[in-house]
């Protein structure tokens, strides 16, 4: 067997369960899921609604320990196995309330008027949020947010390393379309590495840190050779890659997928089994171009297709 099987895990319990069932690591740890808890989302909302740099700094200072603690737990549970940590992916509006009662409660908690909170929510609302300010785009616009996440990852790794845990962190940047985006994120990461080492009186990181790109847009597959100049691994996000390649909304296509399958337009629902001649061809192209540029490029896949036997066979044939 060549393919390794990892798990999606965002909590300590997820990580323990994954290990118990034989997972060979964590292939996707979604950091946003650490911020949706009732005791934490208030701080995320405080960050989003901050009007000054000082207010944002205070909110981030509260958030970093949350992320660090969760990562310490996950790294410890996965001792000796790789853990792929993805930086924030969803658009900010997903963290904000939309019902009047909850908007009123948030306004009272922050000492703002309902109108002020409503205006901020309206300003963040996008016509097509899945193609809007999310993933790496959010990290570029909100640099202090991704720096906080990098800091939490690095400090968590240092803490568990000192405790004797063998940690293998992999940082994954989502929704990338250009090498420049990756280069900017790598520069931010390197700056936080330097800062963290100085703060802890260390000369070098006591563990290997790898940096990769999530490939989920057609342009990223076409420019995979360039991306591999910075990325040490690719993780194919085939859910979004299917949406963006076929022009289908995963949430809205259910109304016509069955007729499409019945009439032979699709052999199967493309969100359940990968479209090998369309989406799959882009995966194959990106794998080939990426490995031409970087011989040791690691390739993986995350998404619903990772649980489909026919899709797995295709991914194995491609060399993931």
PDB file of N, CA and C in Angstrom, residues 219-290:
ATOM      1  N   UNK A 219      -7.092  27.643 -11.465  1.00  0.00           N
ATOM      2  CA  UNK A 219      -5.833  28.337 -11.756  1.00  0.00           C
ATOM      3  C   UNK A 219      -4.671  27.749 -10.955  1.00  0.00           C
ATOM      4  N   UNK A 220      -4.953  27.328  -9.742  1.00  0.00           N
ATOM      5  CA  UNK A 220      -3.903  26.727  -8.927  1.00  0.00           C
ATOM      6  C   UNK A 220      -3.391  25.435  -9.558  1.00  0.00           C
ATOM      7  N   UNK A 221      -4.280  24.664 -10.171  1.00  0.00           N
ATOM      8  CA  UNK A 221      -3.832  23.427 -10.817  1.00  0.00           C
ATOM      9  C   UNK A 221      -2.972  23.744 -12.043  1.00  0.00           C
ATOM     10  N   UNK A 222      -3.371  24.770 -12.782  1.00  0.00           N
ATOM     11  CA  UNK A 222      -2.631  25.127 -13.997  1.00  0.00           C
ATOM     12  C   UNK A 222      -1.250  25.696 -13.679  1.00  0.00           C
ATOM     13  N   UNK A 223      -1.117  26.381 -12.546  1.00  0.00           N
ATOM     14  CA  UNK A 223       0.154  27.012 -12.163  1.00  0.00           C
ATOM     15  C   UNK A 223       0.852  26.220 -11.061  1.00  0.00           C
ATOM     16  N   UNK A 224       0.566  24.941 -10.993  1.00  0.00           N
ATOM     17  CA  UNK A 224       1.101  24.107  -9.918  1.00  0.00           C
ATOM     18  C   UNK A 224       2.628  24.087  -9.898  1.00  0.00           C
ATOM     19  N   UNK A 225       3.242  24.159 -11.054  1.00  0.00           N
ATOM     20  CA  UNK A 225       4.709  24.171 -11.095  1.00  0.00           C
ATOM     21  C   UNK A 225       5.272  25.375 -10.377  1.00  0.00           C
ATOM     22  N   UNK A 226       4.655  26.539 -10.562  1.00  0.00           N
ATOM     23  CA  UNK A 226       5.097  27.745  -9.866  1.00  0.00           C
ATOM     24  C   UNK A 226       4.850  27.623  -8.360  1.00  0.00           C
ATOM     25  N   UNK A 227       3.670  27.138  -7.994  1.00  0.00           N
ATOM     26  CA  UNK A 227       3.328  27.016  -6.577  1.00  0.00           C
ATOM     27  C   UNK A 227       4.304  26.089  -5.858  1.00  0.00           C
ATOM     28  N   UNK A 228       4.754  25.056  -6.556  1.00  0.00           N
ATOM     29  CA  UNK A 228       5.686  24.103  -5.946  1.00  0.00           C
ATOM     30  C   UNK A 228       7.059  24.718  -5.688  1.00  0.00           C
ATOM     31  N   UNK A 229       7.292  25.892  -6.244  1.00  0.00           N
ATOM     32  CA  UNK A 229       8.531  26.588  -5.922  1.00  0.00           C
ATOM     33  C   UNK A 229       8.566  27.040  -4.483  1.00  0.00           C
ATOM     34  N   UNK A 230       7.389  27.224  -3.876  1.00  0.00           N
ATOM     35  CA  UNK A 230       7.300  27.630  -2.470  1.00  0.00           C
ATOM     36  C   UNK A 230       6.697  26.529  -1.611  1.00  0.00           C
ATOM     37  N   UNK A 231       5.664  25.874  -2.127  1.00  0.00           N
ATOM     38  CA  UNK A 231       4.977  24.835  -1.352  1.00  0.00           C
ATOM     39  C   UNK A 231       5.769  23.531  -1.337  1.00  0.00           C
ATOM     40  N   UNK A 232       5.857  22.921  -0.159  1.00  0.00           N
ATOM     41  CA  UNK A 232       6.520  21.618  -0.026  1.00  0.00           C
ATOM     42  C   UNK A 232       5.537  20.468  -0.171  1.00  0.00           C
ATOM     43  N   UNK A 233       4.244  20.793  -0.098  1.00  0.00           N
ATOM     44  CA  UNK A 233       3.219  19.769  -0.323  1.00  0.00           C
ATOM     45  C   UNK A 233       1.951  20.430  -0.840  1.00  0.00           C
ATOM     46  N   UNK A 234       1.156  19.639  -1.550  1.00  0.00           N
ATOM     47  CA  UNK A 234      -0.163  20.052  -2.010  1.00  0.00           C
ATOM     48  C   UNK A 234      -1.208  19.180  -1.323  1.00  0.00           C
ATOM     49  N   UNK A 235      -2.301  19.800  -0.934  1.00  0.00           N
ATOM     50  CA  UNK A 235      -3.475  19.057  -0.490  1.00  0.00           C
ATOM     51  C   UNK A 235      -4.623  19.474  -1.398  1.00  0.00           C
ATOM     52  N   UNK A 236      -5.134  18.530  -2.169  1.00  0.00           N
ATOM     53  CA  UNK A 236      -6.203  18.849  -3.113  1.00  0.00           C
ATOM     54  C   UNK A 236      -7.544  18.900  -2.379  1.00  0.00           C
ATOM     55  N   UNK A 237      -8.142  20.087  -2.358  1.00  0.00           N
ATOM     56  CA  UNK A 237      -9.469  20.242  -1.772  1.00  0.00           C
ATOM     57  C   UNK A 237     -10.500  19.995  -2.853  1.00  0.00           C
ATOM     58  N   UNK A 238     -10.865  18.751  -3.025  1.00  0.00           N
ATOM     59  CA  UNK A 238     -11.669  18.384  -4.196  1.00  0.00           C
ATOM     60  C   UNK A 238     -13.126  18.822  -4.102  1.00  0.00           C
ATOM     61  N   UNK A 239     -13.605  19.156  -2.895  1.00  0.00           N
ATOM     62  CA  UNK A 239     -14.973  19.698  -2.814  1.00  0.00           C
ATOM     63  C   UNK A 239     -15.051  21.029  -3.558  1.00  0.00           C
ATOM     64  N   UNK A 240     -14.178  21.970  -3.183  1.00  0.00           N
ATOM     65  CA  UNK A 240     -14.186  23.280  -3.839  1.00  0.00           C
ATOM     66  C   UNK A 240     -13.681  23.191  -5.271  1.00  0.00           C
ATOM     67  N   UNK A 241     -12.733  22.295  -5.535  1.00  0.00           N
ATOM     68  CA  UNK A 241     -12.238  22.155  -6.902  1.00  0.00           C
ATOM     69  C   UNK A 241     -13.361  21.664  -7.822  1.00  0.00           C
ATOM     70  N   UNK A 242     -14.207  20.798  -7.318  1.00  0.00           N
ATOM     71  CA  UNK A 242     -15.353  20.342  -8.109  1.00  0.00           C
ATOM     72  C   UNK A 242     -16.324  21.497  -8.358  1.00  0.00           C
ATOM     73  N   UNK A 243     -16.598  22.268  -7.327  1.00  0.00           N
ATOM     74  CA  UNK A 243     -17.507  23.409  -7.488  1.00  0.00           C
ATOM     75  C   UNK A 243     -16.982  24.404  -8.514  1.00  0.00           C
ATOM     76  N   UNK A 244     -15.703  24.760  -8.378  1.00  0.00           N
ATOM     77  CA  UNK A 244     -15.149  25.816  -9.225  1.00  0.00           C
ATOM     78  C   UNK A 244     -14.893  25.347 -10.650  1.00  0.00           C
ATOM     79  N   UNK A 245     -14.645  24.060 -10.841  1.00  0.00           N
ATOM     80  CA  UNK A 245     -14.399  23.536 -12.187  1.00  0.00           C
ATOM     81  C   UNK A 245     -15.694  23.292 -12.955  1.00  0.00           C
ATOM     82  N   UNK A 246     -16.677  22.729 -12.279  1.00  0.00           N
ATOM     83  CA  UNK A 246     -17.934  22.384 -12.944  1.00  0.00           C
ATOM     84  C   UNK A 246     -18.967  23.510 -12.883  1.00  0.00           C
ATOM     85  N   UNK A 247     -18.675  24.556 -12.089  1.00  0.00           N
ATOM     86  CA  UNK A 247     -19.649  25.635 -11.959  1.00  0.00           C
ATOM     87  C   UNK A 247     -20.900  25.187 -11.230  1.00  0.00           C
ATOM     88  N   UNK A 248     -20.715  24.259 -10.280  1.00  0.00           N
ATOM     89  CA  UNK A 248     -21.824  23.715  -9.504  1.00  0.00           C
ATOM     90  C   UNK A 248     -21.702  24.120  -8.043  1.00  0.00           C
ATOM     91  N   UNK A 249     -22.805  24.500  -7.450  1.00  0.00           N
ATOM     92  CA  UNK A 249     -22.831  24.757  -6.017  1.00  0.00           C
ATOM     93  C   UNK A 249     -23.124  23.448  -5.293  1.00  0.00           C
ATOM     94  N   UNK A 250     -22.238  23.085  -4.403  1.00  0.00           N
ATOM     95  CA  UNK A 250     -22.433  21.850  -3.648  1.00  0.00           C
ATOM     96  C   UNK A 250     -23.729  21.903  -2.828  1.00  0.00           C
ATOM     97  N   UNK A 251     -24.084  23.097  -2.372  1.00  0.00           N
ATOM     98  CA  UNK A 251     -25.272  23.256  -1.530  1.00  0.00           C
ATOM     99  C   UNK A 251     -26.569  23.296  -2.330  1.00  0.00           C
ATOM    100  N   UNK A 252     -26.496  23.693  -3.587  1.00  0.00           N
ATOM    101  CA  UNK A 252     -27.714  23.905  -4.372  1.00  0.00           C
ATOM    102  C   UNK A 252     -27.944  22.897  -5.497  1.00  0.00           C
ATOM    103  N   UNK A 253     -26.955  22.050  -5.775  1.00  0.00           N
ATOM    104  CA  UNK A 253     -27.054  21.178  -6.952  1.00  0.00           C
ATOM    105  C   UNK A 253     -27.950  19.968  -6.745  1.00  0.00           C
ATOM    106  N   UNK A 254     -28.361  19.712  -5.519  1.00  0.00           N
ATOM    107  CA  UNK A 254     -29.168  18.515  -5.248  1.00  0.00           C
ATOM    108  C   UNK A 254     -30.460  18.491  -6.055  1.00  0.00           C
ATOM    109  N   UNK A 255     -30.945  19.672  -6.434  1.00  0.00           N
ATOM    110  CA  UNK A 255     -32.220  19.744  -7.151  1.00  0.00           C
ATOM    111  C   UNK A 255     -32.140  19.188  -8.563  1.00  0.00           C
ATOM    112  N   UNK A 256     -30.924  19.138  -9.128  1.00  0.00           N
ATOM    113  CA  UNK A 256     -30.847  18.638 -10.508  1.00  0.00           C
ATOM    114  C   UNK A 256     -29.824  17.522 -10.701  1.00  0.00           C
ATOM    115  N   UNK A 257     -29.094  17.163  -9.665  1.00  0.00           N
ATOM    116  CA  UNK A 257     -28.091  16.105  -9.819  1.00  0.00           C
ATOM    117  C   UNK A 257     -28.742  14.770 -10.185  1.00  0.00           C
ATOM    118  N   UNK A 258     -29.826  14.411  -9.505  1.00  0.00           N
ATOM    119  CA  UNK A 258     -30.467  13.113  -9.790  1.00  0.00           C
ATOM    120  C   UNK A 258     -30.920  13.011 -11.249  1.00  0.00           C
ATOM    121  N   UNK A 259     -31.589  14.034 -11.818  1.00  0.00           N
ATOM    122  CA  UNK A 259     -31.927  13.960 -13.246  1.00  0.00           C
ATOM    123  C   UNK A 259     -30.692  13.870 -14.143  1.00  0.00           C
ATOM    124  N   UNK A 260     -29.621  14.547 -13.764  1.00  0.00           N
ATOM    125  CA  UNK A 260     -28.382  14.491 -14.552  1.00  0.00           C
ATOM    126  C   UNK A 260     -27.801  13.078 -14.546  1.00  0.00           C
ATOM    127  N   UNK A 261     -27.867  12.415 -13.406  1.00  0.00           N
ATOM    128  CA  UNK A 261     -27.367  11.040 -13.322  1.00  0.00           C
ATOM    129  C   UNK A 261     -28.314  10.110 -14.072  1.00  0.00           C
ATOM    130  N   UNK A 262     -29.618  10.312 -13.892  1.00  0.00           N
ATOM    131  CA  UNK A 262     -30.622   9.473 -14.559  1.00  0.00           C
ATOM    132  C   UNK A 262     -30.498   9.534 -16.078  1.00  0.00           C
ATOM    133  N   UNK A 263     -30.222  10.755 -16.598  1.00  0.00           N
ATOM    134  CA  UNK A 263     -30.152  10.934 -18.047  1.00  0.00           C
ATOM    135  C   UNK A 263     -28.748  10.695 -18.608  1.00  0.00           C
ATOM    136  N   UNK A 264     -27.834  10.266 -17.761  1.00  0.00           N
ATOM    137  CA  UNK A 264     -26.499   9.908 -18.232  1.00  0.00           C
ATOM    138  C   UNK A 264     -25.570  11.078 -18.487  1.00  0.00           C
ATOM    139  N   UNK A 265     -25.932  12.262 -18.020  1.00  0.00           N
ATOM    140  CA  UNK A 265     -25.036  13.415 -18.166  1.00  0.00           C
ATOM    141  C   UNK A 265     -23.845  13.236 -17.231  1.00  0.00           C
ATOM    142  N   UNK A 266     -24.127  12.841 -15.998  1.00  0.00           N
ATOM    143  CA  UNK A 266     -23.099  12.424 -15.037  1.00  0.00           C
ATOM    144  C   UNK A 266     -23.304  10.946 -14.762  1.00  0.00           C
ATOM    145  N   UNK A 267     -22.207  10.213 -14.621  1.00  0.00           N
ATOM    146  CA  UNK A 267     -22.353   8.799 -14.253  1.00  0.00           C
ATOM    147  C   UNK A 267     -22.704   8.668 -12.778  1.00  0.00           C
ATOM    148  N   UNK A 268     -22.200   9.631 -11.967  1.00  0.00           N
ATOM    149  CA  UNK A 268     -22.490   9.661 -10.530  1.00  0.00           C
ATOM    150  C   UNK A 268     -22.497  11.110 -10.081  1.00  0.00           C
ATOM    151  N   UNK A 269     -22.996  11.341  -8.892  1.00  0.00           N
ATOM    152  CA  UNK A 269     -22.928  12.677  -8.296  1.00  0.00           C
ATOM    153  C   UNK A 269     -21.450  13.066  -8.189  1.00  0.00           C
ATOM    154  N   UNK A 270     -21.002  14.146  -8.868  1.00  0.00           N
ATOM    155  CA  UNK A 270     -19.574  14.492  -8.871  1.00  0.00           C
ATOM    156  C   UNK A 270     -19.044  14.961  -7.522  1.00  0.00           C
ATOM    157  N   UNK A 271     -19.938  15.219  -6.566  1.00  0.00           N
ATOM    158  CA  UNK A 271     -19.484  15.572  -5.220  1.00  0.00           C
ATOM    159  C   UNK A 271     -19.273  14.330  -4.357  1.00  0.00           C
ATOM    160  N   UNK A 272     -19.745  13.182  -4.856  1.00  0.00           N
ATOM    161  CA  UNK A 272     -19.541  11.928  -4.126  1.00  0.00           C
ATOM    162  C   UNK A 272     -18.429  11.089  -4.741  1.00  0.00           C
ATOM    163  N   UNK A 273     -18.352  11.097  -6.065  1.00  0.00           N
ATOM    164  CA  UNK A 273     -17.307  10.359  -6.777  1.00  0.00           C
ATOM    165  C   UNK A 273     -16.688  11.298  -7.804  1.00  0.00           C
ATOM    166  N   UNK A 274     -15.375  11.443  -7.788  1.00  0.00           N
ATOM    167  CA  UNK A 274     -14.733  12.499  -8.569  1.00  0.00           C
ATOM    168  C   UNK A 274     -14.945  12.343 -10.072  1.00  0.00           C
ATOM    169  N   UNK A 275     -15.153  13.461 -10.714  1.00  0.00           N
ATOM    170  CA  UNK A 275     -15.264  13.542 -12.174  1.00  0.00           C
ATOM    171  C   UNK A 275     -13.860  13.363 -12.744  1.00  0.00           C
ATOM    172  N   UNK A 276     -13.500  12.143 -13.075  1.00  0.00           N
ATOM    173  CA  UNK A 276     -12.111  11.825 -13.415  1.00  0.00           C
ATOM    174  C   UNK A 276     -11.629  12.515 -14.685  1.00  0.00           C
ATOM    175  N   UNK A 277     -12.528  12.754 -15.648  1.00  0.00           N
ATOM    176  CA  UNK A 277     -12.086  13.318 -16.922  1.00  0.00           C
ATOM    177  C   UNK A 277     -12.106  14.846 -16.926  1.00  0.00           C
ATOM    178  N   UNK A 278     -12.681  15.452 -15.884  1.00  0.00           N
ATOM    179  CA  UNK A 278     -12.706  16.911 -15.790  1.00  0.00           C
ATOM    180  C   UNK A 278     -11.900  17.379 -14.605  1.00  0.00           C
ATOM    181  N   UNK A 279     -12.485  17.287 -13.424  1.00  0.00           N
ATOM    182  CA  UNK A 279     -11.796  17.665 -12.187  1.00  0.00           C
ATOM    183  C   UNK A 279     -10.551  16.792 -12.007  1.00  0.00           C
ATOM    184  N   UNK A 280     -10.705  15.510 -12.270  1.00  0.00           N
ATOM    185  CA  UNK A 280      -9.578  14.592 -12.105  1.00  0.00           C
ATOM    186  C   UNK A 280      -8.415  14.922 -13.022  1.00  0.00           C
ATOM    187  N   UNK A 281      -8.727  15.376 -14.225  1.00  0.00           N
ATOM    188  CA  UNK A 281      -7.663  15.751 -15.158  1.00  0.00           C
ATOM    189  C   UNK A 281      -6.854  16.920 -14.626  1.00  0.00           C
ATOM    190  N   UNK A 282      -7.523  17.859 -13.953  1.00  0.00           N
ATOM    191  CA  UNK A 282      -6.807  18.981 -13.335  1.00  0.00           C
ATOM    192  C   UNK A 282      -5.938  18.508 -12.177  1.00  0.00           C
ATOM    193  N   UNK A 283      -6.431  17.546 -11.411  1.00  0.00           N
ATOM    194  CA  UNK A 283      -5.626  16.969 -10.323  1.00  0.00           C
ATOM    195  C   UNK A 283      -4.372  16.314 -10.905  1.00  0.00           C
ATOM    196  N   UNK A 284      -4.552  15.535 -11.966  1.00  0.00           N
ATOM    197  CA  UNK A 284      -3.411  14.862 -12.597  1.00  0.00           C
ATOM    198  C   UNK A 284      -2.401  15.876 -13.142  1.00  0.00           C
ATOM    199  N   UNK A 285      -2.913  16.913 -13.794  1.00  0.00           N
ATOM    200  CA  UNK A 285      -2.053  17.965 -14.353  1.00  0.00           C
ATOM    201  C   UNK A 285      -1.242  18.643 -13.253  1.00  0.00           C
ATOM    202  N   UNK A 286      -1.919  18.994 -12.149  1.00  0.00           N
ATOM    203  CA  UNK A 286      -1.235  19.673 -11.047  1.00  0.00           C
ATOM    204  C   UNK A 286      -0.193  18.763 -10.404  1.00  0.00           C
ATOM    205  N   UNK A 287      -0.518  17.488 -10.262  1.00  0.00           N
ATOM    206  CA  UNK A 287       0.436  16.539  -9.682  1.00  0.00           C
ATOM    207  C   UNK A 287       1.683  16.432 -10.556  1.00  0.00           C
ATOM    208  N   UNK A 288       1.484  16.331 -11.861  1.00  0.00           N
ATOM    209  CA  UNK A 288       2.620  16.214 -12.785  1.00  0.00           C
ATOM    210  C   UNK A 288       3.475  17.480 -12.785  1.00  0.00           C
ATOM    211  N   UNK A 289       2.818  18.634 -12.907  1.00  0.00           N
ATOM    212  CA  UNK A 289       3.571  19.896 -12.974  1.00  0.00           C
ATOM    213  C   UNK A 289       4.249  20.212 -11.639  1.00  0.00           C
ATOM    214  N   UNK A 290       3.561  19.887 -10.558  1.00  0.00           N
ATOM    215  CA  UNK A 290       4.158  20.125  -9.252  1.00  0.00           C
ATOM    216  C   UNK A 290       5.409  19.299  -9.037  1.00  0.00           C
TER     217      UNK A 290
END
